[in-house]
């Protein structure tokens, strides 16, 4: 309990203010409460709606531009597809990954984990700045 | 919500740009026999691979209904392709 709230409750206990006044003061106190230390923590979840991929490059001396906007809802729906992959297919994919030098067990990847990943995508920005190409991945 | 309109625009050098608007619902209605066959085929595939048909249909619908807002724009030199789903 913070100090100001305790003072209000003390004043109420001593009969200096009525219960209604105490309620109003606490409500005012909560309104004036400063945001939490990290602004990211208070950012509403699901604010971003789209994943944007922008590429500006020079290919064969011609300017190439790619601009893709994918709804995050589509990613969330796609993630649910992972739950539908038959175990035998995951086993085959694991074997191929191992053969390619990526010892990754796809059966350990749970849909909830993927959903959490998509959920936190709006906090991500990737920028690649090369002499002949510029890539930017972000959420908006 | 299901996609309503798909727009495709293709620009090619020395040719007239092509612009196509595809109203999704009428097209789906016209192709409904094919859609029904595709859904049946998908259901059979689900049964063969021991995947829940209901879950698969639900996920498929979620994907289709999440498509509006998708935008794909690729441009190289004087050639460009733009696909939007609304």
PDB file of C-alpha atoms in Angstrom:
ATOM      1  CA  UNK A   1       0.000   0.000   0.000  1.00  0.00           C
ATOM      2  CA  UNK A   2       1.441   3.380  -0.898  1.00  0.00           C
ATOM      3  CA  UNK A   3       1.884   6.243   1.593  1.00  0.00           C
ATOM      4  CA  UNK A   4      -0.869   8.528   0.278  1.00  0.00           C
ATOM      5  CA  UNK A   5      -3.467   5.771   0.286  1.00  0.00           C
ATOM      6  CA  UNK A   6      -2.462   4.905   3.870  1.00  0.00           C
ATOM      7  CA  UNK A   7      -2.885   8.580   4.900  1.00  0.00           C
ATOM      8  CA  UNK A   8      -6.397   8.641   3.430  1.00  0.00           C
ATOM      9  CA  UNK A   9      -7.339   5.462   5.291  1.00  0.00           C
ATOM     10  CA  UNK A  10      -5.853   6.883   8.507  1.00  0.00           C
ATOM     11  CA  UNK A  11      -7.945  10.050   8.113  1.00  0.00           C
ATOM     12  CA  UNK A  12     -11.014   7.876   7.587  1.00  0.00           C
ATOM     13  CA  UNK A  13     -10.203   5.828  10.696  1.00  0.00           C
ATOM     14  CA  UNK A  14      -9.772   9.010  12.758  1.00  0.00           C
ATOM     15  CA  UNK A  15     -13.127  10.275  11.506  1.00  0.00           C
ATOM     16  CA  UNK A  16     -11.607  13.328   9.808  1.00  0.00           C
ATOM     17  CA  UNK A  17     -13.238  12.377   6.510  1.00  0.00           C
ATOM     18  CA  UNK A  18     -16.291  10.346   5.565  1.00  0.00           C
ATOM     19  CA  UNK A  19     -16.201   7.041   3.662  1.00  0.00           C
ATOM     20  CA  UNK A  20     -17.458   8.810   0.522  1.00  0.00           C
ATOM     21  CA  UNK A  21     -14.713  11.412   0.723  1.00  0.00           C
ATOM     22  CA  UNK A  22     -12.137   8.676   1.221  1.00  0.00           C
ATOM     23  CA  UNK A  23     -13.440   6.873  -1.844  1.00  0.00           C
ATOM     24  CA  UNK A  24     -13.235  10.065  -3.921  1.00  0.00           C
ATOM     25  CA  UNK A  25      -9.700  10.747  -2.737  1.00  0.00           C
ATOM     26  CA  UNK A  26      -8.550   7.206  -3.541  1.00  0.00           C
ATOM     27  CA  UNK A  27     -10.169   7.423  -6.969  1.00  0.00           C
ATOM     28  CA  UNK A  28      -8.381  10.736  -7.604  1.00  0.00           C
ATOM     29  CA  UNK A  29      -5.141   9.181  -6.415  1.00  0.00           C
ATOM     30  CA  UNK A  30      -5.514   6.288  -8.854  1.00  0.00           C
ATOM     31  CA  UNK A  31      -6.222   8.713 -11.709  1.00  0.00           C
ATOM     32  CA  UNK A  32      -3.077  10.670 -10.952  1.00  0.00           C
ATOM     33  CA  UNK A  33      -0.950   7.535 -10.636  1.00  0.00           C
ATOM     34  CA  UNK A  34       2.097   7.830 -12.959  1.00  0.00           C
ATOM     35  CA  UNK A  35       2.577   5.084 -15.569  1.00  0.00           C
ATOM     36  CA  UNK A  36       4.767   2.130 -14.685  1.00  0.00           C
ATOM     37  CA  UNK A  37       8.513   2.442 -15.167  1.00  0.00           C
ATOM     38  CA  UNK A  38       8.617   0.672 -18.484  1.00  0.00           C
ATOM     39  CA  UNK A  39       6.379   2.194 -21.114  1.00  0.00           C
ATOM     40  CA  UNK A  40       6.356  -1.165 -22.947  1.00  0.00           C
ATOM     41  CA  UNK A  41       4.660  -2.785 -19.969  1.00  0.00           C
ATOM     42  CA  UNK A  42       1.726  -0.384 -20.121  1.00  0.00           C
ATOM     43  CA  UNK A  43       1.309  -0.529 -23.882  1.00  0.00           C
ATOM     44  CA  UNK A  44      -2.011  -2.226 -24.589  1.00  0.00           C
ATOM     45  CA  UNK A  45      -1.628  -5.710 -25.977  1.00  0.00           C
ATOM     46  CA  UNK A  46      -2.784  -6.375 -29.517  1.00  0.00           C
ATOM     47  CA  UNK A  47      -2.384  -2.744 -30.511  1.00  0.00           C
ATOM     48  CA  UNK A  48      -0.438  -3.606 -33.631  1.00  0.00           C
ATOM     49  CA  UNK A  49      -2.589  -5.069 -36.361  1.00  0.00           C
ATOM     50  CA  UNK A  50      -0.176  -5.724 -39.185  1.00  0.00           C
ATOM     51  CA  UNK A  51       3.279  -7.110 -39.761  1.00  0.00           C
ATOM     52  CA  UNK A  52       5.100  -5.064 -42.362  1.00  0.00           C
ATOM     53  CA  UNK A  53       8.082  -6.218 -44.403  1.00  0.00           C
ATOM     54  CA  UNK A  54       9.743  -3.570 -46.533  1.00  0.00           C
ATOM     55  CA  UNK A  55      12.706  -4.240 -48.765  1.00  0.00           C
ATOM     56  CA  UNK A  56      14.514  -1.688 -50.887  1.00  0.00           C
ATOM     57  CA  UNK A  57      17.302  -3.204 -52.911  1.00  0.00           C
ATOM     58  CA  UNK A  58      19.274  -2.832 -56.085  1.00  0.00           C
ATOM     59  CA  UNK A  59      19.134  -5.993 -58.181  1.00  0.00           C
ATOM     60  CA  UNK A  60      20.767  -6.233 -61.605  1.00  0.00           C
ATOM     61  CA  UNK A  61      21.146  -2.442 -61.508  1.00  0.00           C
ATOM     62  CA  UNK A  62      17.398  -2.098 -61.168  1.00  0.00           C
ATOM     63  CA  UNK A  63      15.713  -0.799 -58.049  1.00  0.00           C
ATOM     64  CA  UNK A  64      13.633  -3.483 -56.381  1.00  0.00           C
ATOM     65  CA  UNK A  65      11.012  -2.697 -53.823  1.00  0.00           C
ATOM     66  CA  UNK A  66       8.958  -5.161 -51.795  1.00  0.00           C
ATOM     67  CA  UNK A  67       6.226  -3.981 -49.501  1.00  0.00           C
ATOM     68  CA  UNK A  68       4.233  -6.661 -47.697  1.00  0.00           C
ATOM     69  CA  UNK A  69       1.570  -6.148 -45.086  1.00  0.00           C
ATOM     70  CA  UNK A  70       0.277  -9.236 -43.299  1.00  0.00           C
ATOM     71  CA  UNK A  71      -2.478  -9.041 -40.674  1.00  0.00           C
ATOM     72  CA  UNK A  72      -1.219 -10.383 -37.343  1.00  0.00           C
ATOM     73  CA  UNK A  73      -4.552 -12.199 -37.126  1.00  0.00           C
ATOM     74  CA  UNK A  74      -3.418 -14.249 -40.116  1.00  0.00           C
ATOM     75  CA  UNK A  75      -0.225 -15.207 -38.293  1.00  0.00           C
ATOM     76  CA  UNK A  76      -2.257 -16.230 -35.262  1.00  0.00           C
ATOM     77  CA  UNK A  77      -4.515 -18.358 -37.466  1.00  0.00           C
ATOM     78  CA  UNK A  78      -1.469 -19.832 -39.192  1.00  0.00           C
ATOM     79  CA  UNK A  79       0.027 -20.768 -35.864  1.00  0.00           C
ATOM     80  CA  UNK A  80      -3.046 -22.891 -35.202  1.00  0.00           C
ATOM     81  CA  UNK A  81      -2.112 -24.898 -38.276  1.00  0.00           C
ATOM     82  CA  UNK A  82       0.889 -26.179 -36.345  1.00  0.00           C
ATOM     83  CA  UNK A  83      -1.486 -28.082 -34.074  1.00  0.00           C
ATOM     84  CA  UNK A  84      -2.873 -29.891 -37.111  1.00  0.00           C
ATOM     85  CA  UNK A  85       0.425 -31.230 -38.404  1.00  0.00           C
ATOM     86  CA  UNK A  86       0.376 -35.022 -37.992  1.00  0.00           C
ATOM     87  CA  UNK A  87       3.114 -36.372 -35.671  1.00  0.00           C
ATOM     88  CA  UNK A  88       4.588 -38.524 -38.456  1.00  0.00           C
ATOM     89  CA  UNK A  89       5.086 -35.398 -40.589  1.00  0.00           C
ATOM     90  CA  UNK A  90       6.831 -33.675 -37.685  1.00  0.00           C
ATOM     91  CA  UNK A  91       9.083 -36.712 -37.304  1.00  0.00           C
ATOM     92  CA  UNK A  92      10.048 -36.546 -40.982  1.00  0.00           C
ATOM     93  CA  UNK A  93      10.649 -32.793 -40.748  1.00  0.00           C
ATOM     94  CA  UNK A  94      12.837 -33.337 -37.675  1.00  0.00           C
ATOM     95  CA  UNK A  95      14.882 -35.945 -39.543  1.00  0.00           C
ATOM     96  CA  UNK A  96      15.386 -33.577 -42.501  1.00  0.00           C
ATOM     97  CA  UNK A  97      16.349 -30.730 -40.187  1.00  0.00           C
ATOM     98  CA  UNK A  98      18.901 -32.942 -38.443  1.00  0.00           C
ATOM     99  CA  UNK A  99      20.304 -33.989 -41.828  1.00  0.00           C
ATOM    100  CA  UNK A 100      20.728 -30.299 -42.709  1.00  0.00           C
ATOM    101  CA  UNK A 101      22.593 -29.675 -39.469  1.00  0.00           C
ATOM    102  CA  UNK A 102      19.686 -28.125 -37.573  1.00  0.00           C
ATOM    103  CA  UNK A 103      18.979 -30.408 -34.620  1.00  0.00           C
ATOM    104  CA  UNK A 104      15.624 -28.882 -33.825  1.00  0.00           C
ATOM    105  CA  UNK A 105      12.757 -30.908 -32.374  1.00  0.00           C
ATOM    106  CA  UNK A 106       9.518 -29.540 -33.835  1.00  0.00           C
ATOM    107  CA  UNK A 107       7.427 -31.780 -31.582  1.00  0.00           C
ATOM    108  CA  UNK A 108       8.609 -29.680 -28.632  1.00  0.00           C
ATOM    109  CA  UNK A 109       7.164 -26.555 -30.223  1.00  0.00           C
ATOM    110  CA  UNK A 110       3.752 -25.995 -28.663  1.00  0.00           C
ATOM    111  CA  UNK A 111       1.037 -23.842 -30.316  1.00  0.00           C
ATOM    112  CA  UNK A 112       0.832 -21.771 -27.108  1.00  0.00           C
ATOM    113  CA  UNK A 113       4.510 -20.881 -27.456  1.00  0.00           C
ATOM    114  CA  UNK A 114       3.994 -19.824 -31.073  1.00  0.00           C
ATOM    115  CA  UNK A 115       0.972 -17.770 -30.069  1.00  0.00           C
ATOM    116  CA  UNK A 116       3.014 -16.046 -27.376  1.00  0.00           C
ATOM    117  CA  UNK A 117       5.641 -15.317 -30.021  1.00  0.00           C
ATOM    118  CA  UNK A 118       3.063 -13.705 -32.317  1.00  0.00           C
ATOM    119  CA  UNK A 119       1.584 -11.838 -29.347  1.00  0.00           C
ATOM    120  CA  UNK A 120       4.910 -10.153 -28.681  1.00  0.00           C
ATOM    121  CA  UNK A 121       5.734  -9.420 -32.311  1.00  0.00           C
ATOM    122  CA  UNK A 122       4.446  -5.852 -31.988  1.00  0.00           C
ATOM    123  CA  UNK A 123       7.439  -5.061 -29.813  1.00  0.00           C
ATOM    124  CA  UNK A 124       9.843  -6.202 -32.506  1.00  0.00           C
ATOM    125  CA  UNK A 125      11.600  -4.193 -35.179  1.00  0.00           C
ATOM    126  CA  UNK A 126      14.277  -5.620 -37.448  1.00  0.00           C
ATOM    127  CA  UNK A 127      16.327  -3.309 -39.610  1.00  0.00           C
ATOM    128  CA  UNK A 128      19.043  -4.444 -41.967  1.00  0.00           C
ATOM    129  CA  UNK A 129      21.020  -1.727 -43.658  1.00  0.00           C
ATOM    130  CA  UNK A 130      23.399  -3.000 -46.339  1.00  0.00           C
ATOM    131  CA  UNK A 131      25.039  -0.889 -49.079  1.00  0.00           C
ATOM    132  CA  UNK A 132      22.704  -2.212 -51.775  1.00  0.00           C
ATOM    133  CA  UNK A 133      19.707  -3.291 -49.711  1.00  0.00           C
ATOM    134  CA  UNK A 134      17.608  -2.084 -46.870  1.00  0.00           C
ATOM    135  CA  UNK A 135      15.207  -4.398 -45.049  1.00  0.00           C
ATOM    136  CA  UNK A 136      12.759  -3.368 -42.383  1.00  0.00           C
ATOM    137  CA  UNK A 137      10.405  -5.674 -40.501  1.00  0.00           C
ATOM    138  CA  UNK A 138       8.053  -4.151 -37.964  1.00  0.00           C
ATOM    139  CA  UNK A 139       4.494  -4.131 -36.696  1.00  0.00           C
ATOM    140  CA  UNK A 140       2.020  -1.294 -37.014  1.00  0.00           C
TER     141      UNK A 140
ATOM    142  CA  UNK B   1     -14.978 -11.494 -41.837  1.00  0.00           C
ATOM    143  CA  UNK B   2     -14.545 -13.194 -45.159  1.00  0.00           C
ATOM    144  CA  UNK B   3     -12.540 -11.338 -47.829  1.00  0.00           C
ATOM    145  CA  UNK B   4     -14.791  -9.273 -50.068  1.00  0.00           C
ATOM    146  CA  UNK B   5     -12.526  -8.070 -52.834  1.00  0.00           C
ATOM    147  CA  UNK B   6      -9.148  -9.084 -54.204  1.00  0.00           C
ATOM    148  CA  UNK B   7      -7.379  -6.532 -56.352  1.00  0.00           C
ATOM    149  CA  UNK B   8      -4.522  -7.448 -58.642  1.00  0.00           C
ATOM    150  CA  UNK B   9      -2.523  -4.859 -60.553  1.00  0.00           C
ATOM    151  CA  UNK B  10       0.281  -5.771 -62.906  1.00  0.00           C
ATOM    152  CA  UNK B  11       2.522  -3.199 -64.575  1.00  0.00           C
ATOM    153  CA  UNK B  12       4.868  -4.335 -67.326  1.00  0.00           C
ATOM    154  CA  UNK B  13       7.225  -2.311 -69.460  1.00  0.00           C
ATOM    155  CA  UNK B  14       5.856  -1.318 -72.858  1.00  0.00           C
ATOM    156  CA  UNK B  15       2.461  -2.812 -72.089  1.00  0.00           C
ATOM    157  CA  UNK B  16      -0.752  -1.486 -70.690  1.00  0.00           C
ATOM    158  CA  UNK B  17      -1.107  -2.083 -66.967  1.00  0.00           C
ATOM    159  CA  UNK B  18      -3.605  -4.752 -65.997  1.00  0.00           C
ATOM    160  CA  UNK B  19      -5.983  -4.178 -63.139  1.00  0.00           C
ATOM    161  CA  UNK B  20      -8.301  -6.941 -61.949  1.00  0.00           C
ATOM    162  CA  UNK B  21     -10.924  -6.723 -59.245  1.00  0.00           C
ATOM    163  CA  UNK B  22     -12.170 -10.077 -58.032  1.00  0.00           C
ATOM    164  CA  UNK B  23     -15.328 -10.022 -55.905  1.00  0.00           C
ATOM    165  CA  UNK B  24     -14.724 -13.042 -53.694  1.00  0.00           C
ATOM    166  CA  UNK B  25     -18.267 -14.016 -52.727  1.00  0.00           C
ATOM    167  CA  UNK B  26     -19.702 -14.244 -56.274  1.00  0.00           C
ATOM    168  CA  UNK B  27     -16.635 -16.161 -57.418  1.00  0.00           C
ATOM    169  CA  UNK B  28     -16.951 -18.588 -54.504  1.00  0.00           C
ATOM    170  CA  UNK B  29     -20.646 -19.038 -55.287  1.00  0.00           C
ATOM    171  CA  UNK B  30     -19.893 -19.752 -58.949  1.00  0.00           C
ATOM    172  CA  UNK B  31     -17.157 -22.174 -57.983  1.00  0.00           C
ATOM    173  CA  UNK B  32     -19.143 -23.678 -55.091  1.00  0.00           C
ATOM    174  CA  UNK B  33     -19.179 -27.218 -56.573  1.00  0.00           C
ATOM    175  CA  UNK B  34     -15.382 -27.118 -56.751  1.00  0.00           C
ATOM    176  CA  UNK B  35     -15.202 -25.655 -53.235  1.00  0.00           C
ATOM    177  CA  UNK B  36     -17.417 -28.451 -51.884  1.00  0.00           C
ATOM    178  CA  UNK B  37     -15.209 -31.049 -53.590  1.00  0.00           C
ATOM    179  CA  UNK B  38     -12.080 -29.406 -52.185  1.00  0.00           C
ATOM    180  CA  UNK B  39     -13.561 -29.391 -48.663  1.00  0.00           C
ATOM    181  CA  UNK B  40     -14.539 -33.053 -49.022  1.00  0.00           C
ATOM    182  CA  UNK B  41     -11.040 -33.888 -50.275  1.00  0.00           C
ATOM    183  CA  UNK B  42      -9.564 -32.021 -47.327  1.00  0.00           C
ATOM    184  CA  UNK B  43     -11.854 -33.891 -44.918  1.00  0.00           C
ATOM    185  CA  UNK B  44     -10.766 -37.248 -46.377  1.00  0.00           C
ATOM    186  CA  UNK B  45      -7.102 -36.206 -46.088  1.00  0.00           C
ATOM    187  CA  UNK B  46      -7.706 -35.251 -42.442  1.00  0.00           C
ATOM    188  CA  UNK B  47      -9.226 -38.657 -41.729  1.00  0.00           C
ATOM    189  CA  UNK B  48      -6.346 -40.441 -43.483  1.00  0.00           C
ATOM    190  CA  UNK B  49      -3.753 -38.528 -41.440  1.00  0.00           C
ATOM    191  CA  UNK B  50      -5.759 -38.718 -38.165  1.00  0.00           C
ATOM    192  CA  UNK B  51      -6.357 -34.977 -37.942  1.00  0.00           C
ATOM    193  CA  UNK B  52      -9.571 -33.592 -36.467  1.00  0.00           C
ATOM    194  CA  UNK B  53     -11.801 -32.535 -39.378  1.00  0.00           C
ATOM    195  CA  UNK B  54     -13.650 -29.959 -37.251  1.00  0.00           C
ATOM    196  CA  UNK B  55     -10.390 -28.433 -36.013  1.00  0.00           C
ATOM    197  CA  UNK B  56      -9.002 -28.335 -39.563  1.00  0.00           C
ATOM    198  CA  UNK B  57     -12.143 -26.668 -40.936  1.00  0.00           C
ATOM    199  CA  UNK B  58     -12.123 -24.160 -38.079  1.00  0.00           C
ATOM    200  CA  UNK B  59      -8.481 -23.291 -38.685  1.00  0.00           C
ATOM    201  CA  UNK B  60      -9.073 -23.014 -42.430  1.00  0.00           C
ATOM    202  CA  UNK B  61     -11.956 -20.617 -41.846  1.00  0.00           C
ATOM    203  CA  UNK B  62      -9.883 -18.567 -39.406  1.00  0.00           C
ATOM    204  CA  UNK B  63      -7.134 -18.230 -42.000  1.00  0.00           C
ATOM    205  CA  UNK B  64      -9.568 -17.194 -44.741  1.00  0.00           C
ATOM    206  CA  UNK B  65     -11.302 -14.686 -42.473  1.00  0.00           C
ATOM    207  CA  UNK B  66      -7.954 -13.217 -41.385  1.00  0.00           C
ATOM    208  CA  UNK B  67      -6.921 -12.463 -44.968  1.00  0.00           C
ATOM    209  CA  UNK B  68      -8.546  -8.997 -45.333  1.00  0.00           C
ATOM    210  CA  UNK B  69      -5.921  -6.310 -44.948  1.00  0.00           C
ATOM    211  CA  UNK B  70      -3.222  -8.315 -46.689  1.00  0.00           C
ATOM    212  CA  UNK B  71      -1.140  -6.251 -49.057  1.00  0.00           C
ATOM    213  CA  UNK B  72       1.648  -7.466 -51.337  1.00  0.00           C
ATOM    214  CA  UNK B  73       3.503  -4.996 -53.494  1.00  0.00           C
ATOM    215  CA  UNK B  74       6.573  -6.035 -55.489  1.00  0.00           C
ATOM    216  CA  UNK B  75       8.289  -3.689 -57.862  1.00  0.00           C
ATOM    217  CA  UNK B  76      11.406  -4.317 -59.907  1.00  0.00           C
ATOM    218  CA  UNK B  77      12.509  -1.738 -62.404  1.00  0.00           C
ATOM    219  CA  UNK B  78       9.477  -0.987 -64.543  1.00  0.00           C
ATOM    220  CA  UNK B  79       7.626  -4.157 -63.593  1.00  0.00           C
ATOM    221  CA  UNK B  80       5.294  -4.166 -60.630  1.00  0.00           C
ATOM    222  CA  UNK B  81       2.727  -6.469 -59.095  1.00  0.00           C
ATOM    223  CA  UNK B  82       0.290  -5.403 -56.445  1.00  0.00           C
ATOM    224  CA  UNK B  83      -2.151  -7.741 -54.711  1.00  0.00           C
ATOM    225  CA  UNK B  84      -4.525  -6.506 -52.049  1.00  0.00           C
ATOM    226  CA  UNK B  85      -7.206  -8.365 -50.181  1.00  0.00           C
ATOM    227  CA  UNK B  86     -10.038  -6.379 -48.660  1.00  0.00           C
TER     228      UNK B  86
END
